[in-house]
Tab-separated table of N, CA and C in Angstrom:
chain	number	residue	atom	x	y	z
A	234	UNK	N	-3.567	-59.506	-59.411
A	234	UNK	CA	-4.430	-59.377	-58.294
A	234	UNK	C	-3.655	-59.155	-56.997
A	235	UNK	N	-2.555	-59.833	-56.910
A	235	UNK	CA	-1.740	-59.670	-55.719
A	235	UNK	C	-1.250	-58.238	-55.618
A	236	UNK	N	-0.981	-57.698	-56.797
A	236	UNK	CA	-0.539	-56.308	-56.801
A	236	UNK	C	-1.666	-55.384	-56.370
A	237	UNK	N	-2.868	-55.641	-56.797
A	237	UNK	CA	-4.019	-54.819	-56.427
A	237	UNK	C	-4.271	-54.941	-54.940
A	238	UNK	N	-4.118	-56.112	-54.433
A	238	UNK	CA	-4.343	-56.308	-53.014
A	238	UNK	C	-3.248	-55.610	-52.208
A	239	UNK	N	-1.995	-55.637	-52.711
A	239	UNK	CA	-0.902	-54.918	-52.043
A	239	UNK	C	-1.147	-53.424	-52.110
A	240	UNK	N	-1.610	-52.964	-53.227
A	240	UNK	CA	-1.900	-51.552	-53.404
A	240	UNK	C	-3.016	-51.118	-52.454
A	241	UNK	N	-4.027	-51.969	-52.312
A	241	UNK	CA	-5.127	-51.632	-51.408
A	241	UNK	C	-4.632	-51.653	-49.961
A	242	UNK	N	-3.802	-52.612	-49.600
A	242	UNK	CA	-3.230	-52.670	-48.253
A	242	UNK	C	-2.365	-51.426	-48.000
A	243	UNK	N	-1.615	-51.082	-49.028
A	243	UNK	CA	-0.779	-49.884	-48.916
A	243	UNK	C	-1.651	-48.649	-48.691
A	244	UNK	N	-2.740	-48.520	-49.455
A	244	UNK	CA	-3.657	-47.384	-49.317
A	244	UNK	C	-4.309	-47.409	-47.932
A	245	UNK	N	-4.734	-48.581	-47.479
A	245	UNK	CA	-5.352	-48.702	-46.150
A	245	UNK	C	-4.350	-48.314	-45.056
A	246	UNK	N	-3.113	-48.750	-45.227
A	246	UNK	CA	-2.075	-48.398	-44.247
A	246	UNK	C	-1.839	-46.895	-44.238
A	247	UNK	N	-1.800	-46.283	-45.422
A	247	UNK	CA	-1.627	-44.821	-45.502
A	247	UNK	C	-2.806	-44.096	-44.863
A	248	UNK	N	-4.024	-44.575	-45.127
A	248	UNK	CA	-5.208	-43.959	-44.519
A	248	UNK	C	-5.159	-44.100	-43.000
A	249	UNK	N	-4.737	-45.297	-42.534
A	249	UNK	CA	-4.630	-45.518	-41.096
A	249	UNK	C	-3.598	-44.575	-40.480
A	250	UNK	N	-2.433	-44.449	-41.126
A	250	UNK	CA	-1.393	-43.536	-40.638
A	250	UNK	C	-1.877	-42.090	-40.643
A	251	UNK	N	-2.606	-41.750	-41.706
A	251	UNK	CA	-3.135	-40.394	-41.791
A	251	UNK	C	-4.152	-40.161	-40.677
A	252	UNK	N	-5.003	-41.157	-40.401
A	252	UNK	CA	-5.982	-41.041	-39.318
A	252	UNK	C	-5.270	-40.908	-37.971
A	253	UNK	N	-4.198	-41.685	-37.778
A	253	UNK	CA	-3.421	-41.604	-36.533
A	253	UNK	C	-2.790	-40.222	-36.406
A	254	UNK	N	-2.222	-39.717	-37.504
A	254	UNK	CA	-1.624	-38.378	-37.492
A	254	UNK	C	-2.679	-37.325	-37.171
A	255	UNK	N	-3.853	-37.468	-37.765
A	255	UNK	CA	-4.931	-36.497	-37.514
A	255	UNK	C	-5.326	-36.532	-36.042
A	256	UNK	N	-5.482	-37.721	-35.467
A	256	UNK	CA	-5.845	-37.841	-34.049
A	256	UNK	C	-4.742	-37.265	-33.158
A	257	UNK	N	-3.487	-37.523	-33.526
A	257	UNK	CA	-2.366	-36.973	-32.752
A	257	UNK	C	-2.374	-35.448	-32.819
A	258	UNK	N	-2.645	-34.924	-34.001
A	258	UNK	CA	-2.722	-33.460	-34.163
A	258	UNK	C	-3.882	-32.893	-33.358
A	259	UNK	N	-5.020	-33.601	-33.353
A	259	UNK	CA	-6.174	-33.147	-32.565
A	259	UNK	C	-5.829	-33.142	-31.077
A	260	UNK	N	-5.131	-34.198	-30.638
A	260	UNK	CA	-4.734	-34.272	-29.228
A	260	UNK	C	-3.792	-33.120	-28.877
A	261	UNK	N	-2.805	-32.875	-29.754
A	261	UNK	CA	-1.884	-31.755	-29.523
A	261	UNK	C	-2.636	-30.433	-29.526
A	262	UNK	N	-3.577	-30.292	-30.471
A	262	UNK	CA	-4.366	-29.056	-30.541
A	262	UNK	C	-5.193	-28.889	-29.272
A	263	UNK	N	-5.757	-29.998	-28.771
A	263	UNK	CA	-6.522	-29.940	-27.521
A	263	UNK	C	-5.651	-29.503	-26.351
A	264	UNK	N	-4.443	-30.083	-26.273
A	264	UNK	CA	-3.515	-29.701	-25.200
A	264	UNK	C	-3.111	-28.237	-25.330
A	265	UNK	N	-2.847	-27.813	-26.563
A	265	UNK	CA	-2.487	-26.407	-26.779
A	265	UNK	C	-3.637	-25.486	-26.398
A	266	UNK	N	-4.863	-25.880	-26.757
A	266	UNK	CA	-6.036	-25.074	-26.431
A	266	UNK	C	-6.169	-24.948	-24.913
A	267	UNK	N	-5.998	-26.090	-24.206
A	267	UNK	CA	-6.073	-26.050	-22.742
A	267	UNK	C	-4.958	-25.177	-22.176
A	268	UNK	N	-3.765	-25.303	-22.737
A	268	UNK	CA	-2.645	-24.475	-22.277
A	268	UNK	C	-2.939	-22.998	-22.499
A	269	UNK	N	-3.495	-22.679	-23.662
A	269	UNK	CA	-3.846	-21.280	-23.946
A	269	UNK	C	-4.937	-20.791	-23.005
A	270	UNK	N	-5.927	-21.648	-22.738
A	270	UNK	CA	-6.988	-21.266	-21.809
A	270	UNK	C	-6.410	-21.033	-20.419
A	271	UNK	N	-5.509	-21.936	-19.989
A	271	UNK	CA	-4.851	-21.751	-18.690
A	271	UNK	C	-4.018	-20.473	-18.685
A	272	UNK	N	-3.300	-20.242	-19.772
A	272	UNK	CA	-2.498	-19.022	-19.880
A	272	UNK	C	-3.395	-17.791	-19.793
A	273	UNK	N	-4.516	-17.799	-20.530
A	273	UNK	CA	-5.447	-16.665	-20.491
A	273	UNK	C	-6.001	-16.470	-19.080
A	274	UNK	N	-6.358	-17.587	-18.424
A	274	UNK	CA	-6.897	-17.499	-17.063
A	274	UNK	C	-5.841	-16.930	-16.116
A	275	UNK	N	-4.625	-17.450	-16.210
A	275	UNK	CA	-3.542	-16.969	-15.338
A	275	UNK	C	-3.240	-15.502	-15.621
A	276	UNK	N	-3.219	-15.113	-16.905
A	276	UNK	CA	-2.973	-13.718	-17.273
A	276	UNK	C	-4.073	-12.818	-16.707
A	277	UNK	N	-5.341	-13.245	-16.830
A	277	UNK	CA	-6.451	-12.444	-16.310
A	277	UNK	C	-6.386	-12.323	-14.792
A	278	UNK	N	-6.029	-13.426	-14.119
A	278	UNK	CA	-5.881	-13.371	-12.662
A	278	UNK	C	-4.748	-12.425	-12.269
A	279	UNK	N	-3.652	-12.486	-13.005
A	279	UNK	CA	-2.516	-11.596	-12.715
A	279	UNK	C	-2.910	-10.135	-12.935
A	280	UNK	N	-3.637	-9.876	-14.027
A	280	UNK	CA	-4.101	-8.503	-14.281
A	280	UNK	C	-5.006	-8.034	-13.152
A	281	UNK	N	-5.906	-8.922	-12.705
A	281	UNK	CA	-6.816	-8.559	-11.615
A	281	UNK	C	-6.032	-8.264	-10.336
A	282	UNK	N	-5.012	-9.085	-10.041
A	282	UNK	CA	-4.193	-8.846	-8.848
A	282	UNK	C	-3.431	-7.533	-8.947
A	283	UNK	N	-2.866	-7.267	-10.111
A	283	UNK	CA	-2.122	-6.015	-10.304
A	283	UNK	C	-3.064	-4.825	-10.158
A	284	UNK	N	-4.247	-4.921	-10.756
A	284	UNK	CA	-5.231	-3.841	-10.643
A	284	UNK	C	-5.617	-3.625	-9.185
A	285	UNK	N	-5.848	-4.726	-8.463
A	285	UNK	CA	-6.205	-4.623	-7.043
A	285	UNK	C	-5.075	-3.966	-6.251
A	286	UNK	N	-3.833	-4.389	-6.520
A	286	UNK	CA	-2.690	-3.794	-5.816
A	286	UNK	C	-2.534	-2.312	-6.139
A	287	UNK	N	-2.754	-1.945	-7.398
A	287	UNK	CA	-2.665	-0.526	-7.769
A	287	UNK	C	-3.751	0.280	-7.076
A	288	UNK	N	-4.967	-0.288	-6.991
A	288	UNK	CA	-6.052	0.393	-6.286
A	288	UNK	C	-5.718	0.552	-4.806
A	289	UNK	N	-5.170	-0.517	-4.207
A	289	UNK	CA	-4.769	-0.429	-2.801
A	289	UNK	C	-3.680	0.620	-2.620
A	290	UNK	N	-2.737	0.666	-3.564
A	290	UNK	CA	-1.652	1.655	-3.485
A	290	UNK	C	-2.230	3.066	-3.545
A	291	UNK	N	-3.176	3.285	-4.485
A	291	UNK	CA	-3.802	4.608	-4.580
A	291	UNK	C	-4.516	4.953	-3.285
A	292	UNK	N	-5.222	3.964	-2.718
A	292	UNK	CA	-5.919	4.194	-1.454
A	292	UNK	C	-4.959	4.541	-0.335
A	293	UNK	N	-3.842	3.808	-0.272
A	293	UNK	CA	-2.850	4.085	0.765
A	293	UNK	C	-2.183	5.436	0.553
A	294	UNK	N	-1.923	5.793	-0.716
A	294	UNK	CA	-1.337	7.110	-0.990
A	294	UNK	C	-2.306	8.207	-0.564
A	295	UNK	N	-3.601	7.992	-0.833
A	295	UNK	CA	-4.606	8.970	-0.412
A	295	UNK	C	-4.641	9.108	1.101
A	296	UNK	N	-4.577	7.961	1.806
A	296	UNK	CA	-4.571	8.007	3.272
A	296	UNK	C	-3.316	8.707	3.774
A	297	UNK	N	-2.174	8.426	3.127
A	297	UNK	CA	-0.920	9.058	3.529
A	297	UNK	C	-0.995	10.571	3.333
A	298	UNK	N	-1.520	11.007	2.180
A	298	UNK	CA	-1.654	12.443	1.930
A	298	UNK	C	-2.576	13.079	2.961
A	299	UNK	N	-3.691	12.405	3.292
A	299	UNK	CA	-4.625	12.941	4.287
A	299	UNK	C	-3.949	13.008	5.653
A	300	UNK	N	-3.191	11.961	6.003
A	300	UNK	CA	-2.490	11.946	7.286
A	300	UNK	C	-1.458	13.070	7.346
A	301	UNK	N	-0.704	13.267	6.255
A	301	UNK	CA	0.279	14.354	6.218
A	301	UNK	C	-0.414	15.705	6.344
A	302	UNK	N	-1.546	15.868	5.654
A	302	UNK	CA	-2.281	17.134	5.732
A	302	UNK	C	-2.810	17.349	7.147
A	303	UNK	N	-3.373	16.286	7.759
A	303	UNK	CA	-3.872	16.401	9.134
A	303	UNK	C	-2.737	16.744	10.090
A	304	UNK	N	-1.572	16.102	9.897
A	304	UNK	CA	-0.434	16.377	10.761
A	304	UNK	C	-0.013	17.837	10.632
A	305	UNK	N	0.065	18.319	9.393
A	305	UNK	CA	0.473	19.705	9.162
A	305	UNK	C	-0.516	20.666	9.810
A	306	UNK	N	-1.807	20.399	9.621
A	306	UNK	CA	-2.836	21.262	10.224
A	306	UNK	C	-2.719	21.227	11.740
A	307	UNK	N	-2.608	20.026	12.326
A	307	UNK	CA	-2.502	19.909	13.780
A	307	UNK	C	-1.231	20.573	14.296
A	308	UNK	N	-0.137	20.422	13.554
A	308	UNK	CA	1.124	21.039	13.953
A	308	UNK	C	0.969	22.554	14.018
A	309	UNK	N	0.380	23.142	12.976
A	309	UNK	CA	0.219	24.598	12.955
A	309	UNK	C	-0.833	25.056	13.960
A	310	UNK	N	-1.864	24.251	14.214
A	310	UNK	CA	-2.833	24.602	15.258
A	310	UNK	C	-2.157	24.604	16.621
A	311	UNK	N	-1.261	23.632	16.848
A	311	UNK	CA	-0.545	23.578	18.124
A	311	UNK	C	0.350	24.802	18.278
A	312	UNK	N	1.061	25.163	17.215
A	312	UNK	CA	1.903	26.372	17.267
A	312	UNK	C	1.060	27.607	17.554
A	313	UNK	N	-0.083	27.712	16.879
A	313	UNK	CA	-0.964	28.868	17.081
A	313	UNK	C	-1.504	28.881	18.504
A	314	UNK	N	-1.875	27.708	19.037
A	314	UNK	CA	-2.392	27.631	20.404
A	314	UNK	C	-1.346	28.110	21.403
A	315	UNK	N	-0.104	27.668	21.216
A	315	UNK	CA	0.963	28.080	22.139
A	315	UNK	C	1.180	29.587	22.046
A	316	UNK	N	1.193	30.134	20.834
A	316	UNK	CA	1.381	31.583	20.670
A	316	UNK	C	0.243	32.359	21.321
A	317	UNK	N	-1.006	31.940	21.052
A	317	UNK	CA	-2.153	32.640	21.647
A	317	UNK	C	-2.171	32.477	23.160
A	318	UNK	N	-1.795	31.299	23.668
A	318	UNK	CA	-1.766	31.083	25.116
A	318	UNK	C	-0.764	32.022	25.764
A	319	UNK	N	0.407	32.138	25.164
A	319	UNK	CA	1.415	33.061	25.703
A	319	UNK	C	0.910	34.494	25.664
A	320	UNK	N	0.278	34.875	24.553
A	320	UNK	CA	-0.232	36.239	24.411
A	320	UNK	C	-1.275	36.538	25.487
A	321	UNK	N	-2.268	35.642	25.628
A	321	UNK	CA	-3.338	35.902	26.602
A	321	UNK	C	-2.835	35.795	28.034
A	322	UNK	N	-1.880	34.911	28.286
A	322	UNK	CA	-1.313	34.819	29.636
A	322	UNK	C	-0.597	36.114	29.981
A	323	UNK	N	0.147	36.678	29.036
A	323	UNK	CA	0.865	37.925	29.302
A	323	UNK	C	-0.080	39.113	29.385
A	324	UNK	N	-1.167	39.090	28.585
A	324	UNK	CA	-2.168	40.161	28.712
A	324	UNK	C	-2.773	40.112	30.104
A	325	UNK	N	-3.092	38.893	30.571
A	325	UNK	CA	-3.634	38.734	31.928
A	325	UNK	C	-2.632	39.186	32.970
A	326	UNK	N	-1.371	38.912	32.766
A	326	UNK	CA	-0.309	39.310	33.680
A	326	UNK	C	-0.248	40.830	33.787
A	327	UNK	N	-0.313	41.511	32.651
A	327	UNK	CA	-0.277	42.976	32.648
A	327	UNK	C	-1.502	43.553	33.366
A	328	UNK	N	-2.663	42.913	33.183
A	328	UNK	CA	-3.878	43.392	33.856
A	328	UNK	C	-3.771	43.231	35.370
A	329	UNK	N	-3.192	42.122	35.827
A	329	UNK	CA	-3.023	41.894	37.268
A	329	UNK	C	-2.103	42.963	37.857
A	330	UNK	N	-1.005	43.249	37.190
A	330	UNK	CA	-0.070	44.264	37.689
A	330	UNK	C	-0.737	45.640	37.704
A	331	UNK	N	-1.480	45.952	36.638
A	331	UNK	CA	-2.169	47.254	36.604
A	331	UNK	C	-3.192	47.350	37.727
A	332	UNK	N	-3.933	46.284	37.981
A	332	UNK	CA	-4.929	46.302	39.062
A	332	UNK	C	-4.247	46.443	40.421
A	333	UNK	N	-3.132	45.757	40.619
A	333	UNK	CA	-2.413	45.868	41.887
A	333	UNK	C	-1.844	47.272	42.081
A	334	UNK	N	-1.389	47.895	41.007
A	334	UNK	CA	-0.872	49.269	41.108
A	334	UNK	C	-1.980	50.233	41.529
A	335	UNK	N	-3.169	49.995	40.972
A	335	UNK	CA	-4.288	50.872	41.339
A	335	UNK	C	-4.677	50.678	42.801
A	336	UNK	N	-4.723	49.423	43.241
A	336	UNK	CA	-5.148	49.149	44.612
A	336	UNK	C	-4.045	49.437	45.635
A	337	UNK	N	-2.796	49.237	45.223
A	337	UNK	CA	-1.675	49.429	46.145
A	337	UNK	C	-0.617	50.302	45.478
A	338	UNK	N	-0.858	51.613	45.410
A	338	UNK	CA	0.103	52.480	44.736
A	338	UNK	C	1.453	52.566	45.457
A	339	UNK	N	1.488	52.151	46.746
A	339	UNK	CA	2.739	52.232	47.491
A	339	UNK	C	3.742	51.130	47.116
A	340	UNK	N	3.280	50.059	46.448
A	340	UNK	CA	4.213	49.007	46.013
A	340	UNK	C	4.996	49.490	44.799
A	341	UNK	N	6.278	49.163	44.788
A	341	UNK	CA	7.055	49.573	43.618
A	341	UNK	C	6.930	48.536	42.493
A	342	UNK	N	7.212	48.989	41.321
A	342	UNK	CA	7.030	48.188	40.103
A	342	UNK	C	7.898	46.931	40.113
A	343	UNK	N	9.122	47.033	40.592
A	343	UNK	CA	10.022	45.876	40.562
A	343	UNK	C	9.538	44.761	41.480
A	344	UNK	N	8.957	45.116	42.623
A	344	UNK	CA	8.476	44.058	43.511
A	344	UNK	C	7.260	43.357	42.899
A	345	UNK	N	6.432	44.119	42.168
A	345	UNK	CA	5.284	43.492	41.492
A	345	UNK	C	5.762	42.518	40.417
A	346	UNK	N	6.757	42.946	39.650
A	346	UNK	CA	7.295	42.070	38.602
A	346	UNK	C	7.911	40.823	39.219
A	347	UNK	N	8.555	40.992	40.391
A	347	UNK	CA	9.173	39.839	41.043
A	347	UNK	C	8.115	38.873	41.567
A	348	UNK	N	7.023	39.428	42.117
A	348	UNK	CA	5.963	38.574	42.654
A	348	UNK	C	5.129	37.927	41.548
A	349	UNK	N	4.949	38.628	40.462
A	349	UNK	CA	4.115	38.134	39.353
A	349	UNK	C	4.910	38.173	38.041
A	350	UNK	N	5.823	37.233	37.848
A	350	UNK	CA	6.597	37.238	36.600
A	350	UNK	C	5.706	36.878	35.404
A	351	UNK	N	6.101	37.317	34.220
A	351	UNK	CA	5.315	36.963	33.038
A	351	UNK	C	5.234	35.438	32.868
A	352	UNK	N	4.100	34.999	32.407
A	352	UNK	CA	3.871	33.562	32.214
A	352	UNK	C	4.319	33.182	30.809
A	353	UNK	N	5.032	32.091	30.732
A	353	UNK	CA	5.472	31.597	29.418
A	353	UNK	C	5.114	30.117	29.352
A	354	UNK	N	4.279	29.750	28.403
A	354	UNK	CA	3.930	28.343	28.203
A	354	UNK	C	5.001	27.727	27.326
A	355	UNK	N	5.563	26.628	27.812
A	355	UNK	CA	6.650	25.986	27.071
A	355	UNK	C	6.116	25.225	25.874
A	356	UNK	N	6.861	25.309	24.828
A	356	UNK	CA	6.570	24.509	23.632
A	356	UNK	C	7.351	23.215	23.784
A	357	UNK	N	6.662	22.142	24.167
A	357	UNK	CA	7.344	20.871	24.417
A	357	UNK	C	7.420	20.006	23.168
A	358	UNK	N	6.918	20.496	22.072
A	358	UNK	CA	7.010	19.707	20.837
A	358	UNK	C	8.410	19.842	20.267
A	359	UNK	N	8.839	18.830	19.563
A	359	UNK	CA	10.120	18.930	18.863
A	359	UNK	C	9.954	19.984	17.787
A	360	UNK	N	10.969	20.742	17.569
A	360	UNK	CA	10.883	21.821	16.585
A	360	UNK	C	10.935	21.238	15.178
A	361	UNK	N	9.942	20.443	14.860
A	361	UNK	CA	9.881	19.775	13.550
A	361	UNK	C	8.820	20.456	12.709
A	362	UNK	N	9.234	20.974	11.583
A	362	UNK	CA	8.282	21.598	10.673
A	362	UNK	C	8.262	20.789	9.389
A	363	UNK	N	7.149	20.102	9.094
A	363	UNK	CA	7.103	19.260	7.893
A	363	UNK	C	7.222	20.064	6.610
A	364	UNK	N	6.948	21.355	6.678
A	364	UNK	CA	7.020	22.170	5.472
A	364	UNK	C	8.459	22.533	5.120
A	365	UNK	N	9.371	22.425	6.097
A	365	UNK	CA	10.766	22.766	5.832
A	365	UNK	C	11.496	21.660	5.094
A	366	UNK	N	10.966	20.430	5.164
A	366	UNK	CA	11.665	19.302	4.516
A	366	UNK	C	11.441	19.285	3.045
């Protein structure tokens, strides 16, 4: 009987140890599950941040391209304006000299040129052409 009682105590002790091991494994599994959930959450947040940054980068690249295009257009419009201004100023200059010759044929050509020199509008922009780079 003593042996049976020892055997039963031994079995009870083994069952208790097994129950403790099972609870310890459950606790570890719970911690691992929480760690995995935290890892998944952190990974998803990181993906969202990276996606947001990539979208912002695309937006900034688009703005940069638009700004470069606007600059190029404005640069060439400014060049064209200066060229046309010089052309029309000189056309006007020639008309003034022709009108003065008609009204005052006694004036010589050199004195008219001296009194009314051709107009030249200065290009005060730096000679920077973005297309040359």
